[in-house]
Short mmCIF file of C-alpha atoms and ligand atoms in Angstrom, two decimals:
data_model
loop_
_atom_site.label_atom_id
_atom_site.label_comp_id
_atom_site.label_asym_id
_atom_site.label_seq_id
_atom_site.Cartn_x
_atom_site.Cartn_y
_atom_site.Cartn_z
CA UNK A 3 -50.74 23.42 4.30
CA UNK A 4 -48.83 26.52 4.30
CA UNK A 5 -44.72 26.00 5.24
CA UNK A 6 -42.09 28.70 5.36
CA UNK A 7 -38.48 28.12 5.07
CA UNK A 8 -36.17 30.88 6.45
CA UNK A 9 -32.47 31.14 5.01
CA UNK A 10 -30.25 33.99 5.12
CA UNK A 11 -26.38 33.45 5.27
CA UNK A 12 -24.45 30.97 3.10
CA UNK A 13 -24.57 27.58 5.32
CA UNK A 14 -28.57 27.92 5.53
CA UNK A 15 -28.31 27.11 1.47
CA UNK A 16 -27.16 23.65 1.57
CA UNK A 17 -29.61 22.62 4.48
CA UNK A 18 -32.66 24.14 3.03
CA UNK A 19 -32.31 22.88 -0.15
CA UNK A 20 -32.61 19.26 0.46
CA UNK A 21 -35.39 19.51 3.14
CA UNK A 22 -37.36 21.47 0.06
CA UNK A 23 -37.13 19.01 -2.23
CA UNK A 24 -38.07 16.05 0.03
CA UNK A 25 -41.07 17.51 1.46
CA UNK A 26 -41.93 18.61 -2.17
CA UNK A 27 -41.40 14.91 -3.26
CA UNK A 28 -43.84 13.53 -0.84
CA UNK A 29 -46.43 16.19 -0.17
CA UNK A 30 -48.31 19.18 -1.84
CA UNK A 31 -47.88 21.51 0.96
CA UNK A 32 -47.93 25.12 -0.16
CA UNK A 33 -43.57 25.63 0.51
CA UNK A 34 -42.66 29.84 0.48
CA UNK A 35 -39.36 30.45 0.51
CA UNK A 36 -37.73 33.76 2.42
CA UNK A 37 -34.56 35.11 2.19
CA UNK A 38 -33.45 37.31 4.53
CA UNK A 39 -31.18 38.89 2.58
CA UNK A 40 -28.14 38.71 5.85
CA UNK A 41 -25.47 37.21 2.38
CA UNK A 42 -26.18 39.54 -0.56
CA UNK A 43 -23.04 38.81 -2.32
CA UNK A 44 -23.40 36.78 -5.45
CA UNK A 45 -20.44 34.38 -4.57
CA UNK A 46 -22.25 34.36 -1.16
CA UNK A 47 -25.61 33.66 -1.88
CA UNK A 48 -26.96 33.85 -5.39
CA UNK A 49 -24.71 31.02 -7.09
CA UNK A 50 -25.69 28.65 -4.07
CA UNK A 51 -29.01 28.42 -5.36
CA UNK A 52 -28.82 27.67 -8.72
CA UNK A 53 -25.75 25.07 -7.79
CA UNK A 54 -28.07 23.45 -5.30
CA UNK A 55 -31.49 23.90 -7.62
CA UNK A 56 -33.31 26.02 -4.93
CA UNK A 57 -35.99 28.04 -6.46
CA UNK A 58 -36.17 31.59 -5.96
CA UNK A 59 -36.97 33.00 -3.01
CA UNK A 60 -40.39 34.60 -3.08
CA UNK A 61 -39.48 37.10 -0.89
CA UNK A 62 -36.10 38.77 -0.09
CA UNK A 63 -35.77 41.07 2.74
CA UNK A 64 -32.52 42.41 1.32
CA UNK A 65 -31.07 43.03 4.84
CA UNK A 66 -27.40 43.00 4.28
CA UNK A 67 -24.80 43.51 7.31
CA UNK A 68 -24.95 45.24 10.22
CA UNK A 69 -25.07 45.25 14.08
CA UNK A 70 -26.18 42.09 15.56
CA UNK A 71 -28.99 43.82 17.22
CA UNK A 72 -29.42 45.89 14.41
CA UNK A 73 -29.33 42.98 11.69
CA UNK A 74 -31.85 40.40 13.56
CA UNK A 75 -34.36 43.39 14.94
CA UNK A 76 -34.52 44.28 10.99
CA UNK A 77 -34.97 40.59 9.81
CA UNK A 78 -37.96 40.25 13.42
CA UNK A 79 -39.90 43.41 11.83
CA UNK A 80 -39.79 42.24 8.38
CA UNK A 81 -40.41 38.64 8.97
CA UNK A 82 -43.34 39.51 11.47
CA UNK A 83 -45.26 41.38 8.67
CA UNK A 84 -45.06 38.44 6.55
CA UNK A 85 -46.49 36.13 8.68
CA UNK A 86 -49.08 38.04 9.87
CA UNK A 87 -49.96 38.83 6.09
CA UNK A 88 -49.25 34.78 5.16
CA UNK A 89 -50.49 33.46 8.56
CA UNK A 90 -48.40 30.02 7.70
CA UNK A 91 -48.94 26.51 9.23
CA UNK A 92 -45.18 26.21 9.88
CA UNK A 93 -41.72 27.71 9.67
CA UNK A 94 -38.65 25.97 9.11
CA UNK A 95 -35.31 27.59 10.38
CA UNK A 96 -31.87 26.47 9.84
CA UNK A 97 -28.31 26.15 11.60
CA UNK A 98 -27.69 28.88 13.62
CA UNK A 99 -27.07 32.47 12.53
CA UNK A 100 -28.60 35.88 13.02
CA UNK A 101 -31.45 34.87 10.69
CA UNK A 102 -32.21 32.01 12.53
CA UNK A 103 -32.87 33.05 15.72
CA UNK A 104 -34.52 36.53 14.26
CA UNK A 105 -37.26 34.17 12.89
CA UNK A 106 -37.32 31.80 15.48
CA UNK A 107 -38.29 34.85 18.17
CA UNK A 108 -41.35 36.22 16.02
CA UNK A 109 -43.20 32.41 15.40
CA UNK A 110 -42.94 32.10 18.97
CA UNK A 111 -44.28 35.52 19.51
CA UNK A 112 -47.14 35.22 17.43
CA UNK A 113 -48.06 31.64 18.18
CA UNK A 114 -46.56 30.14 14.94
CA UNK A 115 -45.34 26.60 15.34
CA UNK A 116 -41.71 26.55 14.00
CA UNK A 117 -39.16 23.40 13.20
CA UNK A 118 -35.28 23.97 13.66
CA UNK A 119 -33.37 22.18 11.53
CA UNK A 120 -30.17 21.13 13.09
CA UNK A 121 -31.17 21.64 16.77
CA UNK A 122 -29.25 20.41 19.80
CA UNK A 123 -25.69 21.28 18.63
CA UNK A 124 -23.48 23.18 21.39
CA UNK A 125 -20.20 24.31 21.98
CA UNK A 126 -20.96 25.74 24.92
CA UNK A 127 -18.72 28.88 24.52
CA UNK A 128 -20.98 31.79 24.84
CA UNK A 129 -18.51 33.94 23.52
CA UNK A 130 -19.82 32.75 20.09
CA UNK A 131 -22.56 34.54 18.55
CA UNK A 132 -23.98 31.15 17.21
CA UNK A 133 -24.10 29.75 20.32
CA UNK A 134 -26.67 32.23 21.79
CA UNK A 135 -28.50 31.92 18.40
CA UNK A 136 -29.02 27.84 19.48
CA UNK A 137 -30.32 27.88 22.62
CA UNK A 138 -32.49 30.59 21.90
CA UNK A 139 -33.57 28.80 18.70
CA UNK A 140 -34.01 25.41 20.63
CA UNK A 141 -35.80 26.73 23.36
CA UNK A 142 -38.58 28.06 21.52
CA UNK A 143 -38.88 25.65 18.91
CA UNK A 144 -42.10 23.44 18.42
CA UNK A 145 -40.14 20.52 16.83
CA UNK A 146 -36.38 20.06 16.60
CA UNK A 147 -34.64 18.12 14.08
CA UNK A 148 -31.35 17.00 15.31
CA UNK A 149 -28.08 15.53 13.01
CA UNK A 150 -26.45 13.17 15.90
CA UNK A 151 -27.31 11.82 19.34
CA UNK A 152 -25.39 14.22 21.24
CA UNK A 153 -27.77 16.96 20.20
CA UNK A 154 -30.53 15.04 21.49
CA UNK A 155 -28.66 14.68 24.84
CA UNK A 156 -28.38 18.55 25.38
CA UNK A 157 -31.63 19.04 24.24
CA UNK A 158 -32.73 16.68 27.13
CA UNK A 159 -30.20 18.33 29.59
CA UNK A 160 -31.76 21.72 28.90
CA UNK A 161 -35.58 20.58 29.96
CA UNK A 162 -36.68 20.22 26.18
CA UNK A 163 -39.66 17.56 25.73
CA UNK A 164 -38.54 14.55 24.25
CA UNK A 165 -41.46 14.12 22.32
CA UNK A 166 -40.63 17.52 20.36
CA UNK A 167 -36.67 16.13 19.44
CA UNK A 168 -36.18 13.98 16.43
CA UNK A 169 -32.83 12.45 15.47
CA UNK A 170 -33.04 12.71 11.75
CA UNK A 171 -29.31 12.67 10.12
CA UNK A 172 -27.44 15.55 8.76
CA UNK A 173 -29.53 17.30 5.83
CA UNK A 174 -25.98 18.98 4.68
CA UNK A 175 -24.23 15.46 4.10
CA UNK A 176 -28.02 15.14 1.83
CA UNK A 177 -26.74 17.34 -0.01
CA UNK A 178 -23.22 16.39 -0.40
CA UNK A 179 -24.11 13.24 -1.19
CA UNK A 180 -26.11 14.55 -4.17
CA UNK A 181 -24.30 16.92 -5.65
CA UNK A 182 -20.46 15.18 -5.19
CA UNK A 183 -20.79 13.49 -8.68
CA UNK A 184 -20.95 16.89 -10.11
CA UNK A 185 -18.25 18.38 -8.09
CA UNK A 186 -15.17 19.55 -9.82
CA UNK A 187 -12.18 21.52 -9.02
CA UNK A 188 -12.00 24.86 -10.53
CA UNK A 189 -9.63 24.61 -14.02
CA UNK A 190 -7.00 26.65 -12.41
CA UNK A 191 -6.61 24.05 -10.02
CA UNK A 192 -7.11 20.85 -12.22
CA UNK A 193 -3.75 19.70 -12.15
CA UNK A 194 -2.72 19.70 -8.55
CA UNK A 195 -2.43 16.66 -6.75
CA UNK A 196 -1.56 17.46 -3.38
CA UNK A 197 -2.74 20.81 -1.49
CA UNK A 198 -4.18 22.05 1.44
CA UNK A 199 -7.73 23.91 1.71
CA UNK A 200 -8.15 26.93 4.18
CA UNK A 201 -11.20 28.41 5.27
CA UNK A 202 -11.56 31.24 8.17
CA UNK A 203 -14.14 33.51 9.36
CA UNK A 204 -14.45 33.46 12.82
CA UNK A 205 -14.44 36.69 14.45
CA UNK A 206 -12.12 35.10 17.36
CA UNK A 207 -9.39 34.43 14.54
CA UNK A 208 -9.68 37.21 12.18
CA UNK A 209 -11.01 39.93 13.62
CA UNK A 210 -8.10 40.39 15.64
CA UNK A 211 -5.49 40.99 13.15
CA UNK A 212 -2.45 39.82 15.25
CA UNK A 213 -4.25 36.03 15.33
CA UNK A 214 -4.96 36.54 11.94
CA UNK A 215 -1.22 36.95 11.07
CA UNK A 216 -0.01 34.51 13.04
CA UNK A 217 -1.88 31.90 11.03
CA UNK A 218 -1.02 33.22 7.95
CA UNK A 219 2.23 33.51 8.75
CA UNK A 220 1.94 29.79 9.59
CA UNK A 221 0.36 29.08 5.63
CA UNK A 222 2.92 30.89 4.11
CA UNK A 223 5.66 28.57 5.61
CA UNK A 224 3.69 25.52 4.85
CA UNK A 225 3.48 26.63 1.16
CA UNK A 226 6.96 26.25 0.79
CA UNK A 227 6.15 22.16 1.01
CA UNK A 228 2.39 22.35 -0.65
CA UNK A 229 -0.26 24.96 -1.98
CA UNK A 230 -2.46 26.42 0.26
CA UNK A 231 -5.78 27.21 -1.88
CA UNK A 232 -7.71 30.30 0.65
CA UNK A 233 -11.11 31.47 -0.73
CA UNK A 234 -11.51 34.09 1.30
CA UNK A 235 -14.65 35.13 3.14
CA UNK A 236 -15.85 39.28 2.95
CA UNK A 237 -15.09 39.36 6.95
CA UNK A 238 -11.88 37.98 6.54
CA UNK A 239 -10.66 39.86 3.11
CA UNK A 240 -11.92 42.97 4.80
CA UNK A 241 -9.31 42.67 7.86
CA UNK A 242 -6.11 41.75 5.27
CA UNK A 243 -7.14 44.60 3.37
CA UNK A 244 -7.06 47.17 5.79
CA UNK A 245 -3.41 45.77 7.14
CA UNK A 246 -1.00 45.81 4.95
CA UNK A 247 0.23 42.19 4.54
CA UNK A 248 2.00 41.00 1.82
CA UNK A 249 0.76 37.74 0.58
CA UNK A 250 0.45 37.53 -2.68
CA UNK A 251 4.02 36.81 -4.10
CA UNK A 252 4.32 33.38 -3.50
CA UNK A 253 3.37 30.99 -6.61
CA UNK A 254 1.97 28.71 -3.83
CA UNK A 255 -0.67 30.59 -1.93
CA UNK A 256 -3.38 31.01 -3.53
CA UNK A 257 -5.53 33.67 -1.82
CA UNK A 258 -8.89 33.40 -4.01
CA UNK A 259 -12.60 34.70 -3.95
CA UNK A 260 -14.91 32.59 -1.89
CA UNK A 261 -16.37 29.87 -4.48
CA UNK A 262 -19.74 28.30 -5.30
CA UNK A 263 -20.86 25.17 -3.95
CA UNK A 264 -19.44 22.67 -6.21
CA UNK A 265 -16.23 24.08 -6.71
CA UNK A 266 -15.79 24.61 -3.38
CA UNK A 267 -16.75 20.78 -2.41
CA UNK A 268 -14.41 19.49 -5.68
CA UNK A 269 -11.63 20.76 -3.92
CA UNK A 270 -12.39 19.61 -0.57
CA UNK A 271 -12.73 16.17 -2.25
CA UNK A 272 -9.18 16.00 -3.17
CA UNK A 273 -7.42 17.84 -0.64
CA UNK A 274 -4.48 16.75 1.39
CA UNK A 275 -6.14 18.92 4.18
CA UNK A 276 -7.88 21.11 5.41
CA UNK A 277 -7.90 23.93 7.52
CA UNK A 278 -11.11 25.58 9.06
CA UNK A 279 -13.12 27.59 11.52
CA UNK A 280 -16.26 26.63 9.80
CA UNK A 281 -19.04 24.47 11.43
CA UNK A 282 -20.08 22.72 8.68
CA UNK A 283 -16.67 22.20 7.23
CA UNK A 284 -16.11 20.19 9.97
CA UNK A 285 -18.95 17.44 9.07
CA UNK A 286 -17.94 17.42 5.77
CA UNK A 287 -14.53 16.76 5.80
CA UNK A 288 -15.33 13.78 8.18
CA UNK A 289 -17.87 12.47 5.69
CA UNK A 290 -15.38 12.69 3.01
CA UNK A 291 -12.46 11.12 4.82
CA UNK A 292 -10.21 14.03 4.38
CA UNK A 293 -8.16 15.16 7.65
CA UNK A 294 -9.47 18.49 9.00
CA UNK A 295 -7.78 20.72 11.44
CA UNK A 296 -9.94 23.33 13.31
CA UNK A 297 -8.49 26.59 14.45
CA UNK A 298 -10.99 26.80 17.27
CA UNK A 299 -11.03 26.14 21.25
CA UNK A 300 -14.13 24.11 21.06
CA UNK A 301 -16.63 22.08 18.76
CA UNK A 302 -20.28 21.99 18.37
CA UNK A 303 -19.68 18.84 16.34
CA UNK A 304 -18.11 16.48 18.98
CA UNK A 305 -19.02 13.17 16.92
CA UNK A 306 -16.16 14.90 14.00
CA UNK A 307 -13.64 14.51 16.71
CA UNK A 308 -15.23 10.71 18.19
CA UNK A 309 -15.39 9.28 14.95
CA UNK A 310 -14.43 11.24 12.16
CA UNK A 311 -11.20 13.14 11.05
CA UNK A 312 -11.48 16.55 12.75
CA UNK A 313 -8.90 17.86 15.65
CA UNK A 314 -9.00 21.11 17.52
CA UNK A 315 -6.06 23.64 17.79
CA UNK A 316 -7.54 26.12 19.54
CA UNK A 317 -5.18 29.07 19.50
CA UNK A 318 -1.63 26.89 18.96
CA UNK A 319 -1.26 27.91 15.45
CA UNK A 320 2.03 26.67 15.75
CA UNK A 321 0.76 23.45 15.49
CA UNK A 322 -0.47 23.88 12.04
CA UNK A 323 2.75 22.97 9.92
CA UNK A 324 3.21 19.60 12.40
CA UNK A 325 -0.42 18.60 10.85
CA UNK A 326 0.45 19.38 7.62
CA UNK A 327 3.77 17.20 7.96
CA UNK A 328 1.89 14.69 9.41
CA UNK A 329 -0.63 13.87 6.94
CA UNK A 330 1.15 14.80 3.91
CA UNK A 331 2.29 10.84 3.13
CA UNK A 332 -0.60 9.37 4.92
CA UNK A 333 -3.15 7.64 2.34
CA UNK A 334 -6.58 9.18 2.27
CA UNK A 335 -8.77 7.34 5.21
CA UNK A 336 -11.94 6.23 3.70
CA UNK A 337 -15.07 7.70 3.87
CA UNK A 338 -16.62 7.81 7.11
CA UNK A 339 -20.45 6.52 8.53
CA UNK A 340 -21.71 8.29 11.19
CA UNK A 341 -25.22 7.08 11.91
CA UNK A 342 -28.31 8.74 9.76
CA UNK A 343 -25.03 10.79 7.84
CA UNK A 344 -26.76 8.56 4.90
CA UNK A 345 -28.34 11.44 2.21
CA UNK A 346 -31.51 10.79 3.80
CA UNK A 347 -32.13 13.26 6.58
CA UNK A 348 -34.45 15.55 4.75
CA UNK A 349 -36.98 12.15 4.06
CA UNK A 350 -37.19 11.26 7.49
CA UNK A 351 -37.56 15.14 8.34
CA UNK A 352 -40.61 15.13 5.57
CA UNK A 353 -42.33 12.19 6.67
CA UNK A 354 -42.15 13.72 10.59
CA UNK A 355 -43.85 16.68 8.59
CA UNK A 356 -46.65 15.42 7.04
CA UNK A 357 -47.47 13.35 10.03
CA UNK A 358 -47.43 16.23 12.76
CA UNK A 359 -49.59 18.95 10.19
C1 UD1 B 429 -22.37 34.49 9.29
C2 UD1 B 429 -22.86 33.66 10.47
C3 UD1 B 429 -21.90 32.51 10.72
C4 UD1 B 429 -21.66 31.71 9.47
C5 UD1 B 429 -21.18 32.64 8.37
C6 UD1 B 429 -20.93 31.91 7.09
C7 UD1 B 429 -24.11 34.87 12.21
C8 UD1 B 429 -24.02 35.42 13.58
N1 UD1 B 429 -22.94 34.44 11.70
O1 UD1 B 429 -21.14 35.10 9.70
O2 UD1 B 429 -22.47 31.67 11.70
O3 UD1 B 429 -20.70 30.72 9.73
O4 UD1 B 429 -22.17 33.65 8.17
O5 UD1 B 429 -20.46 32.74 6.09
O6 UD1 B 429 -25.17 34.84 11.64
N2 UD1 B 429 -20.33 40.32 3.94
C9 UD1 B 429 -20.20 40.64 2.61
N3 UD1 B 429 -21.02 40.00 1.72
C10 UD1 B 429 -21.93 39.08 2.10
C11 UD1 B 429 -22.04 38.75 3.47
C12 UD1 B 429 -21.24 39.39 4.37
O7 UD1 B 429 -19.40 41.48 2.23
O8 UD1 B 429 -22.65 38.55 1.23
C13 UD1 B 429 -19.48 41.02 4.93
C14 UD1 B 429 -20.30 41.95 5.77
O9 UD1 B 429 -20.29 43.24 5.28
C15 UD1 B 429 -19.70 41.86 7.15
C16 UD1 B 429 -18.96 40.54 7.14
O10 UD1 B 429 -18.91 40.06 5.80
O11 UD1 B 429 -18.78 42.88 7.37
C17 UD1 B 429 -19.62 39.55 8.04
O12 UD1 B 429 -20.94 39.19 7.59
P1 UD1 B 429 -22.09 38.69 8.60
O13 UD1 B 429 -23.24 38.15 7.84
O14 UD1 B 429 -22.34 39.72 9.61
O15 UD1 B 429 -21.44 37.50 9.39
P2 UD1 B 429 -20.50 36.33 8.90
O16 UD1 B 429 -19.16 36.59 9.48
O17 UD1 B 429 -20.62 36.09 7.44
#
């Protein structure tokens, strides 16, 4: 049996990898893996996979930014050689970015039966380009691996056969639960007990530099009470740099380059809070117990919000130093179940495998 697994921006990395290993565990399928190139930069792709012990791709498309029609027709003409050249017995695609959907659209062109790992989420704001990226993804799939019940329940809502969805778990909390022994804090940041993580990306808050400002503006006044720690993503650093902000003279905000896996998760393990516009962010900071605050309108994670430690803010950035205040003398909630968010997703989605090829 011939499988393909198709990554290409940073959160594919920490889905694939487990799903890899599992089926590797269990069967001797014939596993290529191709990157599409979509993250080139070392902190944004190439530490991921040694952190997270994924081999190296056998093939990388190199594809790098662009247009979004420019950037997935480039990944559809490249992957569609491949496959006609490897003619595989199954793809696997993940989450739900350019590369996703790009190699979601040629299996289903060319008659290629293709999995999506982590189908069924929506936030159903079709202003996000991930959004589109799903419901193409999920409407072509063959088989669709889903983290929570809710995803099932769109799935059904949009006319998908039941007999195709499978609620597996969350393959990302696989890997969290892993790797979190060998998590750490980078040095720098050893000795800080209390502080406050910040991720953004999201072209609806940075993109726009006067939403961008205003949350910064926001940081800056909460690191008068605590640190902010900011790795920054390209997209983001790319907008502060061409407006002159001036950020960098307080002790307390520390505006850093986007970090590998495990440094990345030992500070989320630790943190006071944090602050995101990530997806995946979201699930982890509920699996970890640590309060999360989403500068977003909407969620395709409800079950963060239901049962775990995630709120929305939407646009109110002015709501951000109230959080911060407001969990700064709390004591850490513990860590949270959500059903199948157990480090076994990627078994279950192995043993589905080798029973369906
Ligand atoms: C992509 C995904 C998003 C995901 C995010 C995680 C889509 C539509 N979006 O958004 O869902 O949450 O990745 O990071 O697929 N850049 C670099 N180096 C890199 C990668 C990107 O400098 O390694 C720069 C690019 O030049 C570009 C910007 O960052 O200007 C955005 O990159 P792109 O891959 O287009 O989208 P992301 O915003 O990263």
């Amino acid at each position: 049996m011939k499988l393909i697994h198709v990554v290409g921006a940073r959160p594919n990395f920490m889905k694939a990898a487990p799903v890899w290993s599992a089926i590797a565990k269990i069967t001797d399928f014939n596993q290529i893996l191709v990157h599409t190139g979509q993250h080139y930069d070392k902190l944004m792709s190439d530490i991921f996979f040694k952190e997270l012990q994924m081999p190296i791709p056998d093939y990388n498309f190199n594809i790098g930014s662009d247009t979004h029609a420019r950037q997935i027709a480039a990944i559809m003409i490249k992957f569609e050689e491949l496959v006609v050249e490897l003619n595989p017995d199954m793809v696997l695609v993940y989450g739900d970015v350019n590369s996703t959907v790009a190699a979601a659209m040629v299996c289903s062109k060319l008659l290629i039966p293709f999995a999506h790992v982590e189908a069924g989420l929506r936030s159903f704001d079709r202003k996000m380009p991930e959004e589109i990226n799903r419901l193409i993804t999920d409407q072509l799939a063959d088989l669709l691996f889903t983290p929570s019940q809710d995803g099932n329940d769109n799935l059904l809502k949009e006319g998908i056969l039941k007999s195709k969805i499978h609620l597996v778990g969350n393959v990302m909390i696989d890997t969290l639960a892993k790797l979190s022994a060998k998590a750490n804090k980078p040095k720098r940041f050893k000795d800080l007990k209390q502080y406050v993580l910040v991720t953004l990306h999201r072209p609806s808050n940075v993109d726009d530099f006067e939403s961008l400002k205003s949350i910064l503006q926001y940081l800056i006044t909460i690191s008068n009470s605590i640190p902010i720690i900011f790795p920054v993503h390209p997209r983001t650093k790319k907008i502060i740099a061409a407006n002159i902000l001036d950020i960098t003279n307080n002790v307390n905000f520390h505006l850093i380059e986007p970090l590998g896996y495990l440094e990345f998760l030992g500070l989320m393990k630790t943190a006071t809070a944090v602050i995101t516009d990530s997806g995946g962010i979201q699930e982890e900071t509920t699996y970890l117990g640590v309060p999360c605050l989403t500068v977003r309108e909407n969620t395709e994670r409800p079950i963060t919000i239901s049962l775990g430690t995630n709120q929305l803010i939407g646009k109110d950035y002015y709501k951000i130093p109230d959080f911060i205040n407001s969990v700064m003398n709390i004591k850490k909630p513990s860590n949270i179940l959500i059903p199948l968010w157990d480090g076994k997703a990627s078994n279950r989605i192995a043993e589905i495998l080798l029973n369906k090829i």
